């Protein structure tokens, strides 16, 4: 699996983002929450711009705006002033604080500052809740940041008590359309559900008459508090480490059973998810989804020849790569290279788990990759298409093959937040997009110009 | 760009017999002298307030903006991955050849480097990348944590420079050391190390450097073309479509023409101090400022070399050029001007110099500017803004999303000009938007740029989609 992997000291065109960005995204999916970066101003501004370019939604991320002298004397005072200012201006229900490389390196103790701050402001009735997460980017990617934020939210805010019938759903980082779809599925199974986070409305909202300082939507804080009383947790992510698994915390602290699944991308992984839902709800798969699945199988059959034996490069966040690889394998496309900038140590194993019984040979699977590495390997692999976010476009352009845009960020198309990846319908959309891209490429490359393919 | 020049400029249009400009002039003569209602007392160039969602960036960002378009240099970001990856090919700075600047190089510091220092990794990364790409020079940017862990960037750069025989220049851009302005300065300091090291023997006395244009959407090519048509040699582009070897001999030019003065004026001053090359501030945005820039330069050479007949010829060719360009442009602008008359615009951009030009450009299409602000203006900049805007216009420094939305609503703005971070605010409130920052892909400088700008504004303001957005 590691035979051809390039090994360079420098990083060129990274295939990962930094940790606090993931934490901010997770916080954006919680009711009334404003993300707050403890560090210098630049990081927050960069991340805002990066996120905005994908979602086309306002993304306010506050910062403690440390300057040089704060870096020397500690960022506590700035953090506190910042929290007060955000509270006054935004009236948030909660402030989610993530550290940055700077404050981690100078060793600021945010938990301690927060304790002090809360004590100092005990009489203030307008005080929001707080949650804080340590996110130094020099260990881990935005996905670790995302998971750790969810983990901390659960650790710091969930409580026990009398059991409820609710199911906790921890989908990880998916598109707004995906979050919306998940809530619909849970409702269709008659399951009461707390999904954390929920970026369906906060990052894909309607045009407004009145600007909302903090967008409507997100996981209700009361529901988060009740997560320790739920019946079970479903957590997506085969590569998520146990120490950053919020599901594991709930199991440990409150004995809420945790079901770990892969992202439900493609038929096989979606079947696993639906089987679990049948079990938990005691119901059969609703007819609506039987129909979706049936039509999807029909579409697979109709289109299979166009794509059989094609070779794809897949890159991005590890769990997305696992899901997409599973999906590609089941439609007859060979993922010649599965790459991620992440380094969970579990990417290879997870891909084998979901493709092992279909693929005769194993793909090249590599963690810690950047786009220079990917491009270097791509030459020999002769891929027919690339599946990943926008940053693979230069490679696709150079190789003159289609790029199927999935995941985050999608900076060169509209509607990144509306790409549906999950479930039978998500697979349907991916399948149509991929098959049509392959056909279009054939059409474009042909000297005849067929209009009947 | 004082008011007197502006007037002269309009007189010139008068002489050209372009009635549209004459009208524009009359409008403005009334307005130019009207000051704001209260005395201007704007506080600016301060650190951003903790907890405010500032639109400002960091020192590193400022340095990147300025140096990044040097296309045959290696730009290595020494730090954790974020700082590098968020700046990967996000700007529209084009190159006519080498495209090294479009790659994002990072040392991607890990925990172990933070503990034991990142110098070794930096050195290895530098050598690896120089060997791989054969750049003409390397810039090494330091980020916040490098400032904390205390890596000796100078030392590493010095040894690699010796080993590889190309300039390897540290850029002192630790993010927390100030705002974007400090980053501009750090970038200028870095470039100053290149200037004065190249051969200047074949440079004409009628020559200049272009400073502060970053060749967004090919703008510098347009500007260079104007200068060449005037008969002036362009020595170095600083930095749009920039080349290391050109910058090394920039001191051989007779004049530094500085646009977007916030970013490169510092460099122009250094060149003047060291090599006695004078500089001139211009703006390439809008018909008036563009023409004025070209005339100013022609006048400069006439004054500098009064006995050289070529100086007079340059002035002649400049007149010809402006006449041609304006005559071609004005009829095309009419349609937009008619449609946009009376609509309201808000401006929030990085540098205040850009804001000046935008205010005038909006006037040219008969629109009203009701809000204008910038991230990094100085007191003098705001005084000037105050002088050129209508009474009642809101002038802001380092604004934030909440403030901006309240202004936009209060003034029922039709189009908002800003950067990517402002776009979703405008759209969420159902307000038109026009990109005017370093990420745009439309050329807005020069005469043709004015037309593009009008078209951009027009295509947002006139879209039928606004009828569907919630309105009171
Ligand atoms: S310093 Fe760290 S947190 Fe800030 S942008 Fe860079 S990698 Fe991200
Ligand atoms: S770490 Fe410093 S240099 Fe990097 S983006 Fe943040 S503020 Fe800028």
Tab-separated table of N, CA, C and O in Angstrom, chain B residues 154-195:
chain	number	residue	atom	x	y	z
B	154	UNK	N	16.533	34.401	9.406
B	154	UNK	CA	17.647	35.060	8.709
B	154	UNK	C	18.798	34.099	8.479
B	154	UNK	O	19.353	34.020	7.389
B	155	UNK	N	19.124	33.367	9.530
B	155	UNK	CA	20.273	32.463	9.436
B	155	UNK	C	20.008	31.369	8.407
B	155	UNK	O	20.855	31.077	7.557
B	156	UNK	N	18.820	30.772	8.475
B	156	UNK	CA	18.516	29.698	7.533
B	156	UNK	C	18.555	30.241	6.106
B	156	UNK	O	19.156	29.641	5.211
B	157	UNK	N	17.943	31.383	5.897
B	157	UNK	CA	17.905	31.958	4.557
B	157	UNK	C	19.325	32.241	4.062
B	157	UNK	O	19.656	31.989	2.909
B	158	UNK	N	20.145	32.770	4.940
B	158	UNK	CA	21.519	33.115	4.544
B	158	UNK	C	22.269	31.874	4.069
B	158	UNK	O	22.901	31.889	3.014
B	159	UNK	N	22.179	30.787	4.816
B	159	UNK	CA	22.956	29.605	4.410
B	159	UNK	C	22.409	29.012	3.113
B	159	UNK	O	23.176	28.607	2.254
B	160	UNK	N	21.092	28.993	2.989
B	160	UNK	CA	20.539	28.427	1.756
B	160	UNK	C	20.891	29.324	0.567
B	160	UNK	O	21.181	28.844	-0.531
B	161	UNK	N	20.886	30.603	0.787
B	161	UNK	CA	21.250	31.536	-0.276
B	161	UNK	C	22.669	31.252	-0.787
B	161	UNK	O	22.914	31.201	-1.986
B	162	UNK	N	23.558	31.026	0.173
B	162	UNK	CA	24.935	30.723	-0.217
B	162	UNK	C	25.010	29.408	-0.970
B	162	UNK	O	25.644	29.297	-2.007
B	163	UNK	N	24.315	28.443	-0.440
B	163	UNK	CA	24.382	27.114	-1.023
B	163	UNK	C	23.792	27.073	-2.425
B	163	UNK	O	24.313	26.424	-3.311
B	164	UNK	N	22.671	27.787	-2.622
B	164	UNK	CA	21.945	27.662	-3.884
B	164	UNK	C	22.209	28.801	-4.868
B	164	UNK	O	21.804	28.741	-6.021
B	165	UNK	N	22.849	29.839	-4.385
B	165	UNK	CA	23.204	30.927	-5.292
B	165	UNK	C	22.038	31.742	-5.830
B	165	UNK	O	22.124	32.329	-6.905
B	166	UNK	N	20.923	31.754	-5.146
B	166	UNK	CA	19.836	32.683	-5.502
B	166	UNK	C	19.477	33.465	-4.243
B	166	UNK	O	19.726	32.994	-3.135
B	167	UNK	N	18.882	34.641	-4.412
B	167	UNK	CA	18.465	35.376	-3.220
B	167	UNK	C	17.392	34.591	-2.455
B	167	UNK	O	16.419	34.141	-3.062
B	168	UNK	N	17.618	34.410	-1.179
B	168	UNK	CA	16.627	33.752	-0.325
B	168	UNK	C	16.287	34.758	0.781
B	168	UNK	O	17.122	35.071	1.617
B	169	UNK	N	15.074	35.265	0.724
B	169	UNK	CA	14.765	36.460	1.501
B	169	UNK	C	13.680	36.196	2.539
B	169	UNK	O	12.581	35.767	2.198
B	170	UNK	N	14.000	36.438	3.805
B	170	UNK	CA	12.967	36.264	4.832
B	170	UNK	C	11.976	37.425	4.799
B	170	UNK	O	12.375	38.578	4.617
B	171	UNK	N	10.718	37.112	4.960
B	171	UNK	CA	9.696	38.149	5.035
B	171	UNK	C	9.157	38.135	6.461
B	171	UNK	O	8.617	37.126	6.910
B	172	UNK	N	9.329	39.246	7.148
B	172	UNK	CA	8.962	39.266	8.571
B	172	UNK	C	7.474	39.562	8.719
B	172	UNK	O	7.077	40.692	9.003
B	173	UNK	N	6.701	38.526	8.497
B	173	UNK	CA	5.257	38.753	8.394
B	173	UNK	C	4.465	38.043	9.482
B	173	UNK	O	3.341	37.616	9.242
B	174	UNK	N	5.032	37.896	10.674
B	174	UNK	CA	4.274	37.286	11.768
B	174	UNK	C	2.945	38.014	11.889
B	174	UNK	O	2.914	39.229	12.095
B	175	UNK	N	1.880	37.242	11.793
B	175	UNK	CA	0.543	37.825	11.686
B	175	UNK	C	0.184	38.807	12.787
B	175	UNK	O	-0.465	39.821	12.547
B	176	UNK	N	0.606	38.533	14.003
B	176	UNK	CA	0.123	39.334	15.134
B	176	UNK	C	0.872	40.643	15.295
B	176	UNK	O	0.593	41.420	16.192
B	177	UNK	N	1.856	40.882	14.433
B	177	UNK	CA	2.656	42.092	14.605
B	177	UNK	C	1.975	43.347	14.063
B	177	UNK	O	2.617	44.385	13.920
B	178	UNK	N	0.711	43.234	13.721
B	178	UNK	CA	0.007	44.408	13.216
B	178	UNK	C	-1.035	43.988	12.207
B	178	UNK	O	-1.434	42.830	12.181
B	179	UNK	N	-1.464	44.923	11.381
B	179	UNK	CA	-2.456	44.562	10.377
B	179	UNK	C	-1.802	44.476	9.006
B	179	UNK	O	-0.598	44.436	8.870
B	180	UNK	N	-2.651	44.472	8.006
B	180	UNK	CA	-2.187	44.292	6.642
B	180	UNK	C	-1.095	45.290	6.242
B	180	UNK	O	-0.163	44.958	5.536
B	181	UNK	N	-1.258	46.519	6.732
B	181	UNK	CA	-0.282	47.563	6.399
B	181	UNK	C	1.135	47.169	6.776
B	181	UNK	O	2.084	47.384	6.021
B	182	UNK	N	1.277	46.614	7.976
B	182	UNK	CA	2.585	46.172	8.419
B	182	UNK	C	3.114	45.102	7.479
B	182	UNK	O	4.317	44.984	7.246
B	183	UNK	N	2.202	44.338	6.927
B	183	UNK	CA	2.585	43.291	5.986
B	183	UNK	C	3.086	43.876	4.676
B	183	UNK	O	4.031	43.370	4.071
B	184	UNK	N	2.443	44.947	4.231
B	184	UNK	CA	2.915	45.631	3.025
B	184	UNK	C	4.355	46.073	3.242
B	184	UNK	O	5.225	45.925	2.389
B	185	UNK	N	4.570	46.636	4.414
B	185	UNK	CA	5.888	47.144	4.752
B	185	UNK	C	6.934	46.023	4.738
B	185	UNK	O	8.008	46.175	4.174
B	186	UNK	N	6.566	44.909	5.361
B	186	UNK	CA	7.492	43.769	5.407
B	186	UNK	C	7.811	43.306	3.990
B	186	UNK	O	8.950	42.943	3.671
B	187	UNK	N	6.806	43.325	3.119
B	187	UNK	CA	7.014	42.904	1.739
B	187	UNK	C	7.953	43.877	1.025
B	187	UNK	O	8.844	43.470	0.276
B	188	UNK	N	7.758	45.157	1.274
B	188	UNK	CA	8.631	46.155	0.652
B	188	UNK	C	10.067	45.985	1.136
B	188	UNK	O	11.013	46.055	0.353
B	189	UNK	N	10.212	45.755	2.424
B	189	UNK	CA	11.550	45.518	2.968
B	189	UNK	C	12.211	44.328	2.274
B	189	UNK	O	13.399	44.351	1.971
B	190	UNK	N	11.412	43.297	2.036
B	190	UNK	CA	11.958	42.109	1.383
B	190	UNK	C	12.395	42.446	-0.044
B	190	UNK	O	13.490	42.070	-0.474
B	191	UNK	N	11.570	43.189	-0.760
B	191	UNK	CA	11.920	43.522	-2.149
B	191	UNK	C	13.116	44.458	-2.223
B	191	UNK	O	13.891	44.414	-3.178
B	192	UNK	N	13.213	45.288	-1.206
B	192	UNK	CA	14.335	46.234	-1.201
B	192	UNK	C	15.667	45.502	-1.254
B	192	UNK	O	16.670	46.046	-1.708
B	193	UNK	N	15.653	44.258	-0.806
B	193	UNK	CA	16.902	43.492	-0.848
B	193	UNK	C	17.278	43.071	-2.265
B	193	UNK	O	18.425	42.737	-2.538
B	194	UNK	N	16.290	43.048	-3.145
B	194	UNK	CA	16.585	42.674	-4.531
B	194	UNK	C	17.025	43.880	-5.352
B	194	UNK	O	17.908	43.789	-6.204
B	195	UNK	N	16.383	45.006	-5.074
B	195	UNK	CA	16.611	46.189	-5.898
B	195	UNK	C	18.051	46.668	-5.764
B	195	UNK	O	18.612	46.673	-4.673
